XYZ file of C-alpha atoms in Angstrom:
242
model
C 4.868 14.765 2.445
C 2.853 12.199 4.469
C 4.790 9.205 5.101
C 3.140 5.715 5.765
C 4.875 3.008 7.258
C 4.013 -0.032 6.006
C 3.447 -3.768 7.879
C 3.506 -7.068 5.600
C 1.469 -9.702 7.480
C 2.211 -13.295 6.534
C 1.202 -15.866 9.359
C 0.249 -13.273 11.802
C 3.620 -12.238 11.239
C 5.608 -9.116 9.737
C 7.536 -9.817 6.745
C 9.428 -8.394 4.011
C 9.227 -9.953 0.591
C 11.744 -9.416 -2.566
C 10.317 -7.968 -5.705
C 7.026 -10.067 -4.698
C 8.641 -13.025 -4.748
C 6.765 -14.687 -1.410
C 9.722 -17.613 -1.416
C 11.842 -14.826 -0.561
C 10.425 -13.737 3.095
C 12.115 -12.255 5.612
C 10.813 -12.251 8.758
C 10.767 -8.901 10.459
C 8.893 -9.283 13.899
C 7.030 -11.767 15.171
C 4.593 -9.162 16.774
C 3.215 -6.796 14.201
C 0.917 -5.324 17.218
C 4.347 -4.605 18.816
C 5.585 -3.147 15.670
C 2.601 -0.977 15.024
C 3.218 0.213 18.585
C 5.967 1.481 18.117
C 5.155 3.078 15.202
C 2.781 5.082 16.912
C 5.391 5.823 19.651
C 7.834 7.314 17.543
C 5.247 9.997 16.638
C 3.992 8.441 13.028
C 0.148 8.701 12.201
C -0.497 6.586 9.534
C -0.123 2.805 9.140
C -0.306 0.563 5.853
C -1.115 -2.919 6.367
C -1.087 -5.690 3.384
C -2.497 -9.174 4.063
C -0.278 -11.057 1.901
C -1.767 -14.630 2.805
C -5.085 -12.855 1.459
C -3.647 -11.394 -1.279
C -2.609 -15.074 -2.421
C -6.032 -16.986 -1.424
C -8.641 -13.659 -2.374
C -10.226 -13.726 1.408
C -8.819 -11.893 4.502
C -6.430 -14.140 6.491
C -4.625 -11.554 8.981
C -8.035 -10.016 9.870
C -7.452 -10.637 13.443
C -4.279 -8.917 14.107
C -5.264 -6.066 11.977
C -8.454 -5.623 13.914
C -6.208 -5.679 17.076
C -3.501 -3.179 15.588
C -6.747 -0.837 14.905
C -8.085 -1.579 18.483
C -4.861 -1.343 20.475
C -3.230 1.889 18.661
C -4.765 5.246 17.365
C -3.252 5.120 13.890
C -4.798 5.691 11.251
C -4.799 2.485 9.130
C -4.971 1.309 5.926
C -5.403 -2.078 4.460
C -5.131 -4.234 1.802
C -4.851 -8.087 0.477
C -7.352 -10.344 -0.254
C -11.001 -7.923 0.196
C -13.180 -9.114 -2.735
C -16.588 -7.994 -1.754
C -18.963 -4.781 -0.542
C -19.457 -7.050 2.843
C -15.602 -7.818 3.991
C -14.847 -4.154 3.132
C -17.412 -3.279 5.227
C -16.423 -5.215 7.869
C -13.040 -3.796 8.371
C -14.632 -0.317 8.222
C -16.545 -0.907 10.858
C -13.839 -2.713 13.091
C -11.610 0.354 13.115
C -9.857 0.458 9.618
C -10.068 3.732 8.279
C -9.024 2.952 4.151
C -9.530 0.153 2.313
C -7.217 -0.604 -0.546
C -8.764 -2.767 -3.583
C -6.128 -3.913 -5.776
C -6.792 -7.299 -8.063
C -10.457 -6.284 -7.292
C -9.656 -2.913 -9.852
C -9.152 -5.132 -12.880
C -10.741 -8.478 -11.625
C -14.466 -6.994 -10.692
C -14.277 -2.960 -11.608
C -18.240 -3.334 -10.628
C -16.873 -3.699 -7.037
C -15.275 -0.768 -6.566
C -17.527 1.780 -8.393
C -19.793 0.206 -5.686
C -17.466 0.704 -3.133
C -16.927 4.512 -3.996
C -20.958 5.130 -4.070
C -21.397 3.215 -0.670
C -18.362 4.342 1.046
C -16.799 7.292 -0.265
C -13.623 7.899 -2.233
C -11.901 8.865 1.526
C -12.643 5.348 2.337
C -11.704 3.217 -0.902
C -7.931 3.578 -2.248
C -7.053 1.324 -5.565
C -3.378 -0.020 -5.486
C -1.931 -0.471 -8.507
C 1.234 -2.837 -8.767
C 2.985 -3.614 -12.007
C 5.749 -4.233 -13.405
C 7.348 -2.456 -16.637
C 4.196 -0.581 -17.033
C 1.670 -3.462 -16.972
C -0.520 -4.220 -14.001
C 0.355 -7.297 -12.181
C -2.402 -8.970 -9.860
C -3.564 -11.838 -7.448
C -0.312 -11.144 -4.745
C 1.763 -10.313 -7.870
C 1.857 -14.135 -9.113
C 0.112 -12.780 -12.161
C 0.868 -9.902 -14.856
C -1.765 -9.106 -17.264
C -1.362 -7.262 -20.644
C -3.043 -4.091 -19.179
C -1.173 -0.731 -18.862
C -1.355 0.431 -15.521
C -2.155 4.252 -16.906
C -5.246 2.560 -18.360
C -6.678 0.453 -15.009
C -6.391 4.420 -13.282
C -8.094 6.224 -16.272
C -10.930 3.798 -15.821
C -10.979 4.070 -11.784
C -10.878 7.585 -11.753
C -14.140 7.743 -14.272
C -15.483 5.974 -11.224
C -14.780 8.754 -8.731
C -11.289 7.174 -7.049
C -9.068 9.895 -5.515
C -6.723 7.889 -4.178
C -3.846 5.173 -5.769
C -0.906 3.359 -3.928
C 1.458 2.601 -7.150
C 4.100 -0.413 -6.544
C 6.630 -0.877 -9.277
C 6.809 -4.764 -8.188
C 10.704 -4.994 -9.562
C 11.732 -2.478 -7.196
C 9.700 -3.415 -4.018
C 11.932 -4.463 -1.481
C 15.239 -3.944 -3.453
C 16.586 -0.933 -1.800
C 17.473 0.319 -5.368
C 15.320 3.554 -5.359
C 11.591 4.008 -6.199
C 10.749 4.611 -9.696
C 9.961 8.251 -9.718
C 9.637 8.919 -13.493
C 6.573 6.545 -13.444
C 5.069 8.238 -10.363
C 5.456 11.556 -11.825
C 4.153 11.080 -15.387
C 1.015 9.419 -13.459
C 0.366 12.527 -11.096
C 0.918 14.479 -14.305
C -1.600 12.401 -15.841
C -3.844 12.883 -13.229
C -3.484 15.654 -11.397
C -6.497 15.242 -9.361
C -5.867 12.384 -7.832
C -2.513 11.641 -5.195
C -0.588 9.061 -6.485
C 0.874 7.770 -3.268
C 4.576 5.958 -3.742
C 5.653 2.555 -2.906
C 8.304 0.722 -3.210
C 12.004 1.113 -3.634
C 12.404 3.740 -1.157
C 15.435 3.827 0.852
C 16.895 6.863 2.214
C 15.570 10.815 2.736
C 16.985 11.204 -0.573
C 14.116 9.164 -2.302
C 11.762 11.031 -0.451
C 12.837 14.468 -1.162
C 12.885 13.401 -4.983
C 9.345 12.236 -5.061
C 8.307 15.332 -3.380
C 10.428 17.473 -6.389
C 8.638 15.371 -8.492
C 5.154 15.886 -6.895
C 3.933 12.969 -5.118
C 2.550 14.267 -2.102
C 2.755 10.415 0.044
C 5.158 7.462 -0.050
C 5.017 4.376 1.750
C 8.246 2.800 3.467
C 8.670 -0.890 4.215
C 12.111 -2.155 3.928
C 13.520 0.705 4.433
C 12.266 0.905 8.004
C 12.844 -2.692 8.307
C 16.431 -2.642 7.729
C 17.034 0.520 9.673
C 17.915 2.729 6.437
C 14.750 4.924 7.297
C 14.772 4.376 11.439
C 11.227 5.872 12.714
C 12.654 8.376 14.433
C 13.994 10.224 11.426
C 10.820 9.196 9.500
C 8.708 11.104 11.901
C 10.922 13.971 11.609
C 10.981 13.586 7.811
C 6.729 13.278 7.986
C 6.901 16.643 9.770
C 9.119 18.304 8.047
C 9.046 17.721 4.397
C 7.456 19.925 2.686
Protein backbone atom coordinates (compact mmCIF):
# COMPACT_ATOMS: atom_id res chain seq x y z
CA UNK A 1 0.00 0.00 0.00
CA UNK A 2 1.43 3.47 -0.81
CA UNK A 3 0.88 5.79 1.91
CA UNK A 4 0.70 9.67 1.39
CA UNK A 5 1.08 12.00 4.04
CA UNK A 6 -0.89 14.75 3.73
CA UNK A 7 -0.14 18.82 4.55
CA UNK A 8 -3.28 21.29 4.97
CA UNK A 9 -2.01 24.79 4.12
CA UNK A 10 -4.06 27.64 5.54
CA UNK A 11 -2.01 31.01 5.84
CA UNK A 12 1.19 29.51 4.80
CA UNK A 13 0.51 27.39 7.60
CA UNK A 14 -0.25 23.54 8.35
CA UNK A 15 -3.55 22.87 9.71
CA UNK A 16 -5.97 20.31 10.55
CA UNK A 17 -9.63 20.97 10.03
CA UNK A 18 -12.80 18.94 11.60
CA UNK A 19 -15.15 17.28 9.21
CA UNK A 20 -14.38 20.46 6.86
CA UNK A 21 -15.51 22.68 9.13
CA UNK A 22 -12.60 25.59 8.49
CA UNK A 23 -13.86 27.39 12.03
CA UNK A 24 -12.51 24.38 13.50
CA UNK A 25 -8.54 24.71 12.66
CA UNK A 26 -5.95 23.44 14.41
CA UNK A 27 -2.80 24.60 13.85
CA UNK A 28 -0.20 21.95 13.32
CA UNK A 29 3.20 23.71 12.38
CA UNK A 30 3.92 26.88 11.53
CA UNK A 31 6.53 25.61 8.91
CA UNK A 32 4.98 23.22 6.45
CA UNK A 33 8.57 23.31 4.55
CA UNK A 34 9.84 21.99 7.95
CA UNK A 35 7.13 19.50 8.07
CA UNK A 36 7.56 18.26 4.56
CA UNK A 37 11.19 17.84 5.60
CA UNK A 38 10.76 15.72 7.77
CA UNK A 39 8.58 13.79 5.97
CA UNK A 40 11.11 13.08 3.59
CA UNK A 41 13.57 12.28 6.44
CA UNK A 42 11.69 9.64 7.92
CA UNK A 43 11.97 7.74 4.60
CA UNK A 44 8.26 8.67 3.04
CA UNK A 45 8.07 9.40 -0.82
CA UNK A 46 5.01 10.90 -1.46
CA UNK A 47 3.47 14.17 -0.22
CA UNK A 48 -0.28 15.48 -0.52
CA UNK A 49 -0.71 19.06 -0.29
CA UNK A 50 -4.36 20.87 -0.19
CA UNK A 51 -4.55 24.68 -0.48
CA UNK A 52 -7.45 25.21 1.63
CA UNK A 53 -7.45 29.17 1.33
CA UNK A 54 -7.76 28.22 -2.54
CA UNK A 55 -10.11 25.77 -2.14
CA UNK A 56 -12.41 28.56 -0.46
CA UNK A 57 -11.58 31.61 -2.99
CA UNK A 58 -11.15 29.11 -6.50
CA UNK A 59 -7.38 30.57 -7.18
CA UNK A 60 -4.10 29.21 -5.66
CA UNK A 61 -3.20 31.04 -2.41
CA UNK A 62 -0.32 28.72 -0.83
CA UNK A 63 1.43 28.56 -4.25
CA UNK A 64 4.55 29.82 -2.78
CA UNK A 65 5.26 27.44 -0.09
CA UNK A 66 4.22 24.59 -2.20
CA UNK A 67 6.61 25.63 -4.91
CA UNK A 68 9.29 25.77 -2.10
CA UNK A 69 8.25 22.28 -0.51
CA UNK A 70 8.73 20.94 -4.31
CA UNK A 71 12.08 22.91 -4.62
CA UNK A 72 13.60 22.20 -1.22
CA UNK A 73 12.62 18.28 -0.89
CA UNK A 74 12.59 15.34 -3.47
CA UNK A 75 9.06 14.15 -2.76
CA UNK A 76 6.94 13.45 -4.92
CA UNK A 77 3.99 15.88 -4.55
CA UNK A 78 0.64 16.24 -5.10
CA UNK A 79 -1.69 19.13 -4.95
CA UNK A 80 -4.88 20.38 -4.71
CA UNK A 81 -7.31 23.52 -3.75
CA UNK A 82 -8.33 26.18 -5.68
CA UNK A 83 -6.71 25.17 -9.65
CA UNK A 84 -9.54 26.22 -12.02
CA UNK A 85 -7.82 26.46 -15.31
CA UNK A 86 -5.41 24.52 -18.12
CA UNK A 87 -2.81 27.59 -17.28
CA UNK A 88 -2.47 27.40 -13.20
CA UNK A 89 -2.30 23.59 -13.61
CA UNK A 90 0.28 24.08 -15.81
CA UNK A 91 2.08 26.20 -13.82
CA UNK A 92 2.52 23.99 -10.88
CA UNK A 93 3.62 21.24 -13.31
CA UNK A 94 6.19 23.01 -14.40
CA UNK A 95 7.41 24.39 -10.91
CA UNK A 96 8.04 20.89 -9.58
CA UNK A 97 4.53 19.41 -8.70
CA UNK A 98 4.26 16.13 -10.02
CA UNK A 99 -0.02 15.52 -9.72
CA UNK A 100 -2.51 17.81 -9.87
CA UNK A 101 -5.75 17.10 -8.11
CA UNK A 102 -9.06 18.82 -9.66
CA UNK A 103 -11.82 18.54 -7.35
CA UNK A 104 -14.90 21.30 -7.60
CA UNK A 105 -13.38 21.67 -11.15
CA UNK A 106 -14.91 17.70 -11.80
CA UNK A 107 -18.50 18.84 -11.40
CA UNK A 108 -18.09 22.72 -11.78
CA UNK A 109 -16.27 22.71 -15.47
CA UNK A 110 -15.97 18.72 -16.52
CA UNK A 111 -14.62 20.51 -19.95
CA UNK A 112 -11.52 21.30 -17.80
CA UNK A 113 -10.42 18.23 -16.95
CA UNK A 114 -11.09 16.13 -20.11
CA UNK A 115 -8.69 18.93 -21.27
CA UNK A 116 -6.44 18.39 -18.66
CA UNK A 117 -6.21 14.51 -19.31
CA UNK A 118 -5.56 15.15 -23.28
CA UNK A 119 -2.85 17.87 -22.48
CA UNK A 120 -1.30 16.33 -19.54
CA UNK A 121 -1.87 12.82 -19.10
CA UNK A 122 -3.98 10.81 -16.68
CA UNK A 123 -0.37 10.32 -14.50
CA UNK A 124 -0.54 13.98 -14.13
CA UNK A 125 -4.36 14.86 -13.39
CA UNK A 126 -6.03 13.05 -10.21
CA UNK A 127 -9.95 14.05 -9.51
CA UNK A 128 -10.77 14.19 -5.69
CA UNK A 129 -13.95 13.42 -4.85
CA UNK A 130 -15.32 14.57 -1.32
CA UNK A 131 -18.85 13.96 -0.16
CA UNK A 132 -20.72 13.35 2.31
CA UNK A 133 -23.47 10.44 2.67
CA UNK A 134 -22.87 9.58 -0.86
CA UNK A 135 -23.32 13.01 -2.49
CA UNK A 136 -20.44 15.10 -3.73
CA UNK A 137 -19.75 18.11 -1.73
CA UNK A 138 -17.68 21.06 -3.41
CA UNK A 139 -16.09 24.64 -3.26
CA UNK A 140 -13.76 23.67 0.20
CA UNK A 141 -16.75 21.51 1.28
CA UNK A 142 -19.06 24.70 2.08
CA UNK A 143 -21.31 23.24 -0.56
CA UNK A 144 -23.12 19.70 -1.15
CA UNK A 145 -24.81 19.18 -4.35
CA UNK A 146 -27.51 16.54 -5.16
CA UNK A 147 -24.97 14.49 -7.25
CA UNK A 148 -23.93 10.90 -6.28
CA UNK A 149 -20.40 10.70 -6.03
CA UNK A 150 -20.47 7.09 -8.06
CA UNK A 151 -21.93 9.23 -10.85
CA UNK A 152 -19.20 12.43 -10.95
CA UNK A 153 -16.43 9.11 -11.32
CA UNK A 154 -18.50 7.24 -14.03
CA UNK A 155 -18.41 10.45 -15.99
CA UNK A 156 -14.50 11.20 -15.24
CA UNK A 157 -13.45 7.94 -16.04
CA UNK A 158 -15.35 8.17 -19.69
CA UNK A 159 -12.81 10.95 -19.86
CA UNK A 160 -9.72 8.79 -19.37
CA UNK A 161 -9.06 9.59 -15.32
CA UNK A 162 -7.11 6.78 -13.59
CA UNK A 163 -6.75 8.24 -10.58
CA UNK A 164 -9.44 9.48 -7.52
CA UNK A 165 -8.63 10.70 -3.89
CA UNK A 166 -12.21 9.89 -2.15
CA UNK A 167 -12.88 12.01 1.24
CA UNK A 168 -15.94 11.00 3.16
CA UNK A 169 -16.08 14.79 4.56
CA UNK A 170 -17.97 13.48 8.00
CA UNK A 171 -15.13 11.43 8.83
CA UNK A 172 -12.13 13.69 7.83
CA UNK A 173 -10.34 14.59 10.74
CA UNK A 174 -12.49 12.62 13.31
CA UNK A 175 -10.22 9.85 14.16
CA UNK A 176 -13.34 7.55 13.91
CA UNK A 177 -12.09 5.23 11.06
CA UNK A 178 -12.25 5.74 7.25
CA UNK A 179 -15.27 4.59 5.55
CA UNK A 180 -14.11 1.47 3.88
CA UNK A 181 -17.44 0.04 2.60
CA UNK A 182 -17.69 3.17 0.32
CA UNK A 183 -14.07 2.82 -0.87
CA UNK A 184 -14.53 -0.71 -1.67
CA UNK A 185 -17.86 -0.75 -3.53
CA UNK A 186 -16.11 2.21 -5.65
CA UNK A 187 -12.87 0.12 -6.56
CA UNK A 188 -15.40 -2.63 -7.22
CA UNK A 189 -17.13 -0.32 -9.39
CA UNK A 190 -14.22 0.56 -11.07
CA UNK A 191 -11.72 -1.66 -11.05
CA UNK A 192 -9.51 0.14 -13.35
CA UNK A 193 -8.99 2.95 -11.70
CA UNK A 194 -7.16 3.26 -7.79
CA UNK A 195 -9.40 4.73 -5.59
CA UNK A 196 -6.94 6.26 -3.20
CA UNK A 197 -8.41 6.69 0.66
CA UNK A 198 -8.77 9.69 2.72
CA UNK A 199 -9.96 10.50 5.62
CA UNK A 200 -10.74 8.91 8.92
CA UNK A 201 -7.67 6.97 9.16
CA UNK A 202 -6.15 6.46 12.42
CA UNK A 203 -4.16 3.55 13.31
CA UNK A 204 -2.32 0.45 11.16
CA UNK A 205 -5.53 -1.15 11.69
CA UNK A 206 -7.38 1.18 9.14
CA UNK A 207 -4.76 0.63 6.84
CA UNK A 208 -4.57 -3.03 6.82
CA UNK A 209 -8.50 -3.00 6.33
CA UNK A 210 -8.45 -0.87 3.27
CA UNK A 211 -5.80 -2.99 1.86
CA UNK A 212 -8.30 -6.34 2.67
CA UNK A 213 -10.67 -4.38 1.07
CA UNK A 214 -8.54 -3.40 -2.01
CA UNK A 215 -7.56 0.09 -2.03
CA UNK A 216 -4.14 0.05 -3.03
CA UNK A 217 -3.27 4.06 -1.39
CA UNK A 218 -4.56 6.03 1.61
CA UNK A 219 -3.74 9.35 2.65
CA UNK A 220 -3.02 10.24 6.46
CA UNK A 221 -3.46 13.69 7.96
CA UNK A 222 -4.56 13.73 11.47
CA UNK A 223 -3.43 10.79 12.18
CA UNK A 224 0.18 11.86 11.70
CA UNK A 225 -0.67 15.07 13.23
CA UNK A 226 -1.69 13.79 16.48
CA UNK A 227 1.01 11.17 16.65
CA UNK A 228 -1.52 8.08 16.23
CA UNK A 229 0.36 7.23 12.87
CA UNK A 230 4.12 8.74 13.91
CA UNK A 231 6.24 8.76 10.46
CA UNK A 232 8.41 6.44 11.53
CA UNK A 233 5.94 3.59 11.68
CA UNK A 234 4.23 5.04 8.54
CA UNK A 235 7.35 4.51 6.57
CA UNK A 236 7.63 1.13 7.86
CA UNK A 237 3.91 0.53 7.21
CA UNK A 238 4.55 2.16 3.32
CA UNK A 239 7.21 -0.56 3.00
CA UNK A 240 5.78 -3.18 4.30
CA UNK A 241 2.16 -3.52 3.60
CA UNK A 242 1.41 -5.48 1.17
Amino acid sequence: MQIIPAIDLKNQQSVRLYQGDFKQTTVINDSPLDQALAIEKAGLKNLHLVDLDGAKSGRPVNRATIEAICSETGLQVEVGGGIRSLSQINTYLTSGVNRVILGSAALNDPTLVQQAIEQFGADQIVVGIDGKNGQVAVSGWLEQRSVEMSELMASMVAFGVKTFVVTDISRDGTMTGPNTDQLKNLQVKFPESTVVASGGIRNVADLKQLETAGIKAAIIGKAMATGDLPLQVLAEVNANVG
